[in-house]
Coordinates of C-alpha atoms and ligand atoms in Angstrom, one line a residue:
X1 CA 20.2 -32.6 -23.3
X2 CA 17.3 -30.6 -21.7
X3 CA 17.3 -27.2 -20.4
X4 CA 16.0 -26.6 -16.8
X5 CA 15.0 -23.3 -15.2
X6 CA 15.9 -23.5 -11.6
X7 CA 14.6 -20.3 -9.9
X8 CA 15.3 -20.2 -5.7
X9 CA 13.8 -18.1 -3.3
X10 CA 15.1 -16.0 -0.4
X11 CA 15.4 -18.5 2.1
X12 CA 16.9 -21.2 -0.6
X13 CA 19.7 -18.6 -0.6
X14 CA 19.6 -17.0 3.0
X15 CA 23.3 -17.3 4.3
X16 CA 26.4 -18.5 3.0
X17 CA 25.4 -22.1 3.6
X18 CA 22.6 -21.6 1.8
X19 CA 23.8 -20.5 -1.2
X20 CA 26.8 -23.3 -1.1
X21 CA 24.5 -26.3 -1.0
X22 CA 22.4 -24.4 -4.0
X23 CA 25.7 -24.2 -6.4
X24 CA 26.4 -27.7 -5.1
X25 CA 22.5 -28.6 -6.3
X26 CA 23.3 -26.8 -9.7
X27 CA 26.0 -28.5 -10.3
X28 CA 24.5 -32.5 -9.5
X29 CA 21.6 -30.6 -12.2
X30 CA 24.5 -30.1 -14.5
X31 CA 26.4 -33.5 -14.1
X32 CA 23.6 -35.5 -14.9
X33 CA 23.9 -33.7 -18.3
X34 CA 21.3 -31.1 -18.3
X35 CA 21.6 -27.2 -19.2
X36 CA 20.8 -25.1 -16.6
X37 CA 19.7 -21.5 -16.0
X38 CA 19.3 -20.4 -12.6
X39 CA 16.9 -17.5 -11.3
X40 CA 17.8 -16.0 -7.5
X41 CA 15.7 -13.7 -5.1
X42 CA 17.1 -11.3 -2.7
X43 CA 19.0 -13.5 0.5
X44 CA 16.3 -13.6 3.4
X45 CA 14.4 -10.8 4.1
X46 CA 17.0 -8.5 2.7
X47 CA 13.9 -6.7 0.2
X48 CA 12.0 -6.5 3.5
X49 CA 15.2 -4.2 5.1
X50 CA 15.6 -2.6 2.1
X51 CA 12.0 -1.1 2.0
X52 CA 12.3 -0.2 5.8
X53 CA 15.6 1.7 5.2
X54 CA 13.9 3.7 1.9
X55 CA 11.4 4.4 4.6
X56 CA 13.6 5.9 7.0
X57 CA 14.8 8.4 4.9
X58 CA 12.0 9.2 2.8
X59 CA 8.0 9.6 2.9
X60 CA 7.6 9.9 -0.9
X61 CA 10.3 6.9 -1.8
X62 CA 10.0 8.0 -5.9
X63 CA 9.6 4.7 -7.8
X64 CA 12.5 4.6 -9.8
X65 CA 14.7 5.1 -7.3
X66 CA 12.7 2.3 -5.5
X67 CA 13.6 -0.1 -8.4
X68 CA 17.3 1.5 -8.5
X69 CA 17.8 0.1 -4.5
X70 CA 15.6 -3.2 -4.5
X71 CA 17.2 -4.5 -7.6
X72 CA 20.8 -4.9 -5.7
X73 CA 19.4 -7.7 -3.8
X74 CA 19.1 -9.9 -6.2
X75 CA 22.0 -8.6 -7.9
X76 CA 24.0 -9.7 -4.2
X77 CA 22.8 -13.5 -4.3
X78 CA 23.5 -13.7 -8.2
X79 CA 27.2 -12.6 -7.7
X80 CA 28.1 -15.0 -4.5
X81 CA 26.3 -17.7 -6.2
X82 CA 28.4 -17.4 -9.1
X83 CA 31.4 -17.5 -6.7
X84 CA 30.2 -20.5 -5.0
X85 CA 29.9 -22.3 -8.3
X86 CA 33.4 -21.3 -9.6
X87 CA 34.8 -23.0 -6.9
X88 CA 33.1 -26.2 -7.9
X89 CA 34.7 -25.6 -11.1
X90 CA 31.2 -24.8 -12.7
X91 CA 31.5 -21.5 -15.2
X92 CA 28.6 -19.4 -14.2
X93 CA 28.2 -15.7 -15.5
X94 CA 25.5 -13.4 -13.5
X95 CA 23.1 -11.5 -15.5
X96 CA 20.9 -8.6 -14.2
X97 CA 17.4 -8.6 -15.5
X98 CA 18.3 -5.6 -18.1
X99 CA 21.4 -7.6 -19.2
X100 CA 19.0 -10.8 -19.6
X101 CA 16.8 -8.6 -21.9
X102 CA 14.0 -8.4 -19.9
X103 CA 12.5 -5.4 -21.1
X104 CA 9.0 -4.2 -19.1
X105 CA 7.0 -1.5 -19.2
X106 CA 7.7 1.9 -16.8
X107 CA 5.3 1.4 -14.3
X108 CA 7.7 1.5 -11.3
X109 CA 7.8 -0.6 -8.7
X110 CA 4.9 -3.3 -10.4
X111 CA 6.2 -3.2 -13.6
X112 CA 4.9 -6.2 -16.5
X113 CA 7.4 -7.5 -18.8
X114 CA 6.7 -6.6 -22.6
X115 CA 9.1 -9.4 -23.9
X116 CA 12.5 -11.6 -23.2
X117 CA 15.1 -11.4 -25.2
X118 CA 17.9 -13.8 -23.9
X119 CA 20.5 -13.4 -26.2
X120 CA 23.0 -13.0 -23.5
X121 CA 22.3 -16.3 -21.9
X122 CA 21.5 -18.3 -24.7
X123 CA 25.6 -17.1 -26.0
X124 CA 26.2 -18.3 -22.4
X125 CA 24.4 -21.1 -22.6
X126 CA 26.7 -22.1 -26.2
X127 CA 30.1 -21.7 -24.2
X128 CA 29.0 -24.2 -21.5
X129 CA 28.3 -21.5 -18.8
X130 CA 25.8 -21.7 -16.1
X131 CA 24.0 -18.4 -16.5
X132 CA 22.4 -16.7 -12.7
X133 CA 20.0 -13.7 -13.4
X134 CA 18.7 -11.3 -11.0
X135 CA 15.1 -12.3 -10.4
X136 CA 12.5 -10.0 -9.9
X137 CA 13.6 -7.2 -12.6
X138 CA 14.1 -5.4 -15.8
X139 CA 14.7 -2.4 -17.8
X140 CA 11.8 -0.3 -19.6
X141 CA 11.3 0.9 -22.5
X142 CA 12.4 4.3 -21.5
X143 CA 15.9 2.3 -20.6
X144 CA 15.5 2.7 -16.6
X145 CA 15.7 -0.1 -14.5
X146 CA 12.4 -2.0 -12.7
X147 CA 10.8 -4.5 -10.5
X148 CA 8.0 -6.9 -11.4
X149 CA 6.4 -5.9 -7.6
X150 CA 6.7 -8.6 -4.3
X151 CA 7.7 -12.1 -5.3
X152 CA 8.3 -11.4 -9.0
X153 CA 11.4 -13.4 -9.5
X154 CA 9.3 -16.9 -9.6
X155 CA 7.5 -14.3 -13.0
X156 CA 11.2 -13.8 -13.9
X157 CA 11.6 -18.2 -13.7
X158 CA 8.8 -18.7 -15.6
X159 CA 9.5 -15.9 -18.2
X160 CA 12.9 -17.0 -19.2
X161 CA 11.8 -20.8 -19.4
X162 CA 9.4 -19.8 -21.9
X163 CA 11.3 -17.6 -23.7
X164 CA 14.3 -20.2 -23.9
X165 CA 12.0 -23.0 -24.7
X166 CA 13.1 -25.1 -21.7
X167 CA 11.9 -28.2 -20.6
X168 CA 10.5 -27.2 -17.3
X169 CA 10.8 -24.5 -13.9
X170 CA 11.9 -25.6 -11.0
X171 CA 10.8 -23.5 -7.9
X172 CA 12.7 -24.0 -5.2
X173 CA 11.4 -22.5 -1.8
X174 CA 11.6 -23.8 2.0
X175 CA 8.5 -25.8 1.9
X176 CA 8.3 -29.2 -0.2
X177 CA 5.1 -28.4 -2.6
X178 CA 1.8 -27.1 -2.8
X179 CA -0.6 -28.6 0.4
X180 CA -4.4 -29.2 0.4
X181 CA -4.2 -27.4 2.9
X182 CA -2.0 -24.9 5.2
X183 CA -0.2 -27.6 7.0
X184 CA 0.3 -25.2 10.0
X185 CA -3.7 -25.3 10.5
X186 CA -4.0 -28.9 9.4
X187 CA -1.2 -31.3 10.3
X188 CA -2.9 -34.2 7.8
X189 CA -2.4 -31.4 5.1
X190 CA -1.0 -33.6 2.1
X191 CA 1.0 -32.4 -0.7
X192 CA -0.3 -32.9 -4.0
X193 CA 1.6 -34.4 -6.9
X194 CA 0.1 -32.2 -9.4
X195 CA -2.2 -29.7 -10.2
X196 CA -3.8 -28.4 -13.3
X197 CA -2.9 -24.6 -13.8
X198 CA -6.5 -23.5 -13.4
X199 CA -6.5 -24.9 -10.0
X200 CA -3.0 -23.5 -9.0
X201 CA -4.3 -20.0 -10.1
X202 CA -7.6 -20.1 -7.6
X203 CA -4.9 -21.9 -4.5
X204 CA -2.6 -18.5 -5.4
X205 CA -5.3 -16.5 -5.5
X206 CA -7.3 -17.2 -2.2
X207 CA -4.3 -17.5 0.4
X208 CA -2.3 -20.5 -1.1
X209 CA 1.5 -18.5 -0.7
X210 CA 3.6 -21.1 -2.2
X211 CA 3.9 -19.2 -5.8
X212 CA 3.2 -15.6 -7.0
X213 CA -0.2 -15.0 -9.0
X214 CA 1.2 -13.6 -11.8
X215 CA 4.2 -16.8 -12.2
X216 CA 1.1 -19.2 -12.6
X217 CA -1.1 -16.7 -14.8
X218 CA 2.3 -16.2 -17.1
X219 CA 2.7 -20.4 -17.3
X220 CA -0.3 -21.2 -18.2
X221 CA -0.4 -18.8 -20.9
X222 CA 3.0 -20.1 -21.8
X223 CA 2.4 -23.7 -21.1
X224 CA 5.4 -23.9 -18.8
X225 CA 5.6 -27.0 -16.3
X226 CA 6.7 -25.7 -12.9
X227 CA 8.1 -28.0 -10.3
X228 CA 7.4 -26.5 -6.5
X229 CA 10.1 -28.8 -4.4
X230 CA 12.3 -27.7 -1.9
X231 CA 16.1 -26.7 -1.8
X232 CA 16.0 -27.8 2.0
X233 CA 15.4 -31.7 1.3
X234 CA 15.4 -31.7 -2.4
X235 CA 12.4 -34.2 -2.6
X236 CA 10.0 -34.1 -6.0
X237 CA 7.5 -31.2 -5.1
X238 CA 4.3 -30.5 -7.2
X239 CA 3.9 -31.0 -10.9
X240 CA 1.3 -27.7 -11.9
X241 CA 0.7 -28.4 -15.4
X242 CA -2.2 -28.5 -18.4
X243 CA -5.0 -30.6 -17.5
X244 CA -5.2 -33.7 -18.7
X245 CA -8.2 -35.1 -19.5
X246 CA -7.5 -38.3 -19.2
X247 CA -6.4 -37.7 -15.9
X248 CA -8.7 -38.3 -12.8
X249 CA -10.1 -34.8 -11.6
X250 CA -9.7 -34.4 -8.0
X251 CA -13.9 -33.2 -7.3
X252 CA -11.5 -31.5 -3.8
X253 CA -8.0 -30.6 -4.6
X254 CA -7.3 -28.1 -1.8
X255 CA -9.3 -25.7 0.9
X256 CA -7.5 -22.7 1.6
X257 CA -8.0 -19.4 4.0
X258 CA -7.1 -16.3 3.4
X259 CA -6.8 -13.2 6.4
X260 CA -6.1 -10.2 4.5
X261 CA -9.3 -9.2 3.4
X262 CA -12.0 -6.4 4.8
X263 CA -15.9 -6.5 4.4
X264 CA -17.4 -3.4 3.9
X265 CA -21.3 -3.0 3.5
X266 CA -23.5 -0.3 1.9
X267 CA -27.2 -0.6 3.0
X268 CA -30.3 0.8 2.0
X269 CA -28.8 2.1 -1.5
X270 CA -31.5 3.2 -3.9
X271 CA -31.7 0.3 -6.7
X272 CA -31.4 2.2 -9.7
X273 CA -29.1 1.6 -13.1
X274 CA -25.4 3.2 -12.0
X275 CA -25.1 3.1 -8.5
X276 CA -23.1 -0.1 -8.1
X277 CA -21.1 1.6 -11.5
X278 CA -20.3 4.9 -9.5
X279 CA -19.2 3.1 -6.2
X280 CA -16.7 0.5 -7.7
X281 CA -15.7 3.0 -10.3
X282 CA -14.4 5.2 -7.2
X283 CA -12.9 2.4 -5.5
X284 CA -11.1 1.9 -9.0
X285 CA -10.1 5.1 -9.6
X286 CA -7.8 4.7 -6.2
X287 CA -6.1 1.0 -7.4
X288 CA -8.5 -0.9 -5.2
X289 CA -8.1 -4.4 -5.9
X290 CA -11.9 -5.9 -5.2
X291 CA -12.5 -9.5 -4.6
X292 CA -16.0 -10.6 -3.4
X293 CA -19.3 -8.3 -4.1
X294 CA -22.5 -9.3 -3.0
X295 CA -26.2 -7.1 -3.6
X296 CA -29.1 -8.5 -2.3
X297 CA -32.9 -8.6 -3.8
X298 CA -34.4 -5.0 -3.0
X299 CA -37.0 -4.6 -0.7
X300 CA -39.2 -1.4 -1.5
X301 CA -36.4 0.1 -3.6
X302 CA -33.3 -0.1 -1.9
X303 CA -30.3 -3.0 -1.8
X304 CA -27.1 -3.5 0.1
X305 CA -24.0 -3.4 -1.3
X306 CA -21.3 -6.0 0.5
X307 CA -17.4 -6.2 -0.6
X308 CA -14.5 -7.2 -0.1
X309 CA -10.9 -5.7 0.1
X310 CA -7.4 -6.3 1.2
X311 CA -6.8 -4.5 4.7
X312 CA -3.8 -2.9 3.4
X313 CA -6.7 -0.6 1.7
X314 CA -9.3 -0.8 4.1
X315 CA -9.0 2.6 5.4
X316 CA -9.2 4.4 1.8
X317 CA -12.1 2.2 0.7
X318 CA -14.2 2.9 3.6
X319 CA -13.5 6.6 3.1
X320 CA -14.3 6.5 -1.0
X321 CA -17.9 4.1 -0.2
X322 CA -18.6 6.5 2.7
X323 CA -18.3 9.5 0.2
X324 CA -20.6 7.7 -2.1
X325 CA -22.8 6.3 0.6
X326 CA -23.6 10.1 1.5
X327 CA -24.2 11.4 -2.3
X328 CA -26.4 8.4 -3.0
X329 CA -28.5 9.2 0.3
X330 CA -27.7 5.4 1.3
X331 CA -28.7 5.0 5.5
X332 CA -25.6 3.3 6.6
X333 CA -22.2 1.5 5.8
X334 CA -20.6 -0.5 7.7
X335 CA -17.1 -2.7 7.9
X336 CA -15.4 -5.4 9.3
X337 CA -11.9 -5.9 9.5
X338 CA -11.9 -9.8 11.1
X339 CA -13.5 -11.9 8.5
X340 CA -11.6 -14.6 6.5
X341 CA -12.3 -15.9 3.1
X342 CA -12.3 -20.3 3.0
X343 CA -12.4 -21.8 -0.2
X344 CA -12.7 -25.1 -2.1
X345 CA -11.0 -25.9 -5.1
X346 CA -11.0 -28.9 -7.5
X347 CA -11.6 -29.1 -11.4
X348 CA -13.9 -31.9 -10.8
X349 CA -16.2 -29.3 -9.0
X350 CA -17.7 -28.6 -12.5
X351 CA -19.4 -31.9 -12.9
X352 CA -20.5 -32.0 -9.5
X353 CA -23.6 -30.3 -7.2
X354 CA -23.8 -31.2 -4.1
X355 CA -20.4 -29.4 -3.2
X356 CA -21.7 -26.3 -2.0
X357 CA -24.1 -28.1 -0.1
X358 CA -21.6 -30.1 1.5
X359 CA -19.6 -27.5 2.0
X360 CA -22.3 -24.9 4.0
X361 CA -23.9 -28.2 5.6
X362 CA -20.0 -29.0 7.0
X363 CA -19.9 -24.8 8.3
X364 CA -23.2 -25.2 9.6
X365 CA -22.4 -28.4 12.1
X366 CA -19.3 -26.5 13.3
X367 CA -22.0 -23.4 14.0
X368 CA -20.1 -21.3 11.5
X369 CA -21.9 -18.5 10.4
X370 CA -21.3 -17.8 6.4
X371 CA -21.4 -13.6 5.7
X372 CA -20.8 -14.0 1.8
X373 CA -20.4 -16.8 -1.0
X374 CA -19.1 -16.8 -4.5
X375 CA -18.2 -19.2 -6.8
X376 CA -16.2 -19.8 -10.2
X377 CA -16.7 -23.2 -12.2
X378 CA -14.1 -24.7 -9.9
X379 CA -14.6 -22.7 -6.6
X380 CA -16.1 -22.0 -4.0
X381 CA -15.3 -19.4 -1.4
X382 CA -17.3 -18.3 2.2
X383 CA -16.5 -15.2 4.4
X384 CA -16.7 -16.6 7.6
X385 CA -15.8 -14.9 11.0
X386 CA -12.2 -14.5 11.4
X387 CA -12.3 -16.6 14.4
X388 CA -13.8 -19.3 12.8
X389 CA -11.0 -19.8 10.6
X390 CA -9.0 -22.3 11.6
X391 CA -12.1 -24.7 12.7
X392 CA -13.8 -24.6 9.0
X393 CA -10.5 -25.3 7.4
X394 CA -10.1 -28.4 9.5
X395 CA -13.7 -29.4 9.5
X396 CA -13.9 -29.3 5.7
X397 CA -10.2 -31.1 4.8
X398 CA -12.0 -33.8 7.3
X399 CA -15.2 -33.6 5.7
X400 CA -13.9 -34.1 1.7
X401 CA -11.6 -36.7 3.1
X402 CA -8.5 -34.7 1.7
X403 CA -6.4 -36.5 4.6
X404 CA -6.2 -39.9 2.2
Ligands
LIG1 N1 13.1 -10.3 -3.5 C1 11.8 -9.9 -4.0 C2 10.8 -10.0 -2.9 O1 11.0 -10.4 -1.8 C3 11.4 -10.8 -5.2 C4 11.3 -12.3 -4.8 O2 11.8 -12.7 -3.8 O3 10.7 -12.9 -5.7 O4 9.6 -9.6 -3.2
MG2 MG1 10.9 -13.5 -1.7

């Protein structure tokens, strides 16, 4: 008998229709002899209203009383599901993430699980009952309750599989897998069978939106198989799991885009030791998530200085390098809030060149303009124009053949 994780997402559980063809998934899971412990997000957008309505009545929304109010959606789909199932004559118990025993730290609102007990559902588990836990939560060490921050319950999946040995985690979402491509840009987007975790962690992390960061990051470390598939069609998905090497690398796996980020660029810095230290230490200090940085060669002693970071903190960034900008005596900064990030992602990139060149030679005949590049051993990412977008993610899936 294997154990499955089976973790569905908001609109796997959106109405009451919804939620009865999950249970009546769960329970096909269960007849064809497996254990199962299921993981549920908030029904629709109901974190979404939830947020707005702390907003209407408060500016300064105090964390714990942030976690206190979000939790309840999850704890809504857990009960009804466990309704739905009773009337299928499944026994299913619902668990909140402190009755689960996932303890986390106190951070508030992001919080990062220290450690999974289970006990609870594993006793469940023993009596033949179907155990549904709140995704997306936990209790801290200081015994008050928290969230794992936007999209954590596919981290909540993940961390109970891992913790409860099971065979695999099965994501269920409203799109069937994980695309080479966003198939909304590019209609001959295909969905891959599987990917390696690497690769799944540079998709999540330049725009691919299938799974949260932090799921992958936490499987890989745990060496948990997750399944992507849909609850809508119930098709096989896509496999992420450890590379194989026997396995044919993919040189391509996937281009994706990504919209949210801001370029900001400090020019004519002096180039001297702690500059670059004192500017990104600042940005830092204020929780700034930086992605890209570029400096270029200095001409008669000064450099520029070009970032990237998401537009949610454009407007504090600009102010903390325009601070610096002025006590550094740099000329100018400047930003851009339309750029877009395209990358290229395949483990087989490590073994092969002539990518990048490919890849700039494929911009250049569409007249793309590329502002930045970076790279990792199995990417390689351009700021491009926001505008030009769409056109280098379709000329480049054309151009590595990722159609086939
Ligand atoms: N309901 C939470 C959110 O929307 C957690 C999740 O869905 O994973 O962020
Ligand atoms: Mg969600």
């Amino acid at each position: 008998m294997s154990l499955i994780v089976q973790k569905y997402g908001g609109t796997s559980v959106g109405d009451s229709d919804r939620i009865a063809q999950v249970a009546e998934h769960v329970a096909r899971t269960k007849r064809h002899g497996n254990q199962v412990v299921v993981v549920v997000s908030a029904m629709g957008k109901s974190t979404d209203e939830l947020i707005s309505l702390a907003g209407q009545v408060s500016k300064t929304r105090p964390g714990r009383e942030m976690d206190m109010l979000l939790t309840s959606g999850e704890r809504i789909s857990m009960a009804l599901l466990c309704m739905a199932l009773a009337d299928l004559g499944v026994q299913a118990n619902s668990f909140t993430g402190s009755q689960a025993g996932i303890i986390t730290d106190c951070d508030h609102t992001k919080a990062k699980i220290l450690e999974v007990k289970g006990d609870r559902l594993r006793e469940a588990l023993a009596r033949d009952v179907v155990p549904v836990v709140a995704g997306f939560q936990g209790v801290s060490t200081s015994k008050d309750v928290t969230t794992l921050g936007r999209g954590g319950s596919d981290t909540t999946a993940v961390a109970l599989a891992a913790a409860l040995g099971a065979e695999c985690c099965e994501i269920y979402t409203d799109v069937s897998g994980v695309f080479n491509a966003d198939p909304r840009l590019v209609p001959a987007a295909r969905k891959l069978g599987k990917v390696s975790f690497e690769e799944m962690l540079e998709i999540a992390a330049t725009g691919g939106r299938v799974l949260a960061l932090r799921s992958v990051e936490y499987a890989r470390n745990h060496q948990v198989a997750l399944h992507v598939r849909s609850s809508f069609t119930w098709e096989p998905g896509t496999w992420i799991v450890r590379e194989d090497p026997s396995m044919e690398q993919a040189i391509v796996s996937a281009v994706t885009h990504d919209i949210s980020q801001a370029k900001i660029t400090v020019s004519q810095v002096p180039d001297k030791p702690g500059i670059a230290a004192r500017l990104f230490r600042g940005l830092a200090d204020h929780s700034i998530n930086v992605d890209m940085i570029e400096q270029n060669t200095s001409v008669s002693g000064h450099t520029d200085i070009s970032f990237t970071v998401p537009r949610a903190d454009f407007a504090l960034a600009h102010s903390v390098a325009r601070d610096l900008s002025r006590q550094v005596e740099a000329s100018d900064i400047t930003a851009d809030e339309s750029i877009g990030m395209i990358s290229l992602i395949g483990a087989g990139m490590k073994t092969h060149p002539a990518i990048a060149a490919q890849m700039f030679e494929t911009l250049a005949s569409q007249e793309i303009n590329i502002e930045m590049i970076s790279t990792s051993s199995i990417r390689i990412s351009c700021v491009v124009g926001e505008r030009d977008v769409e056109r280098a993610v379709q000329a480049l899936h054309e151009s590595f053949a990722l159609a086939r």
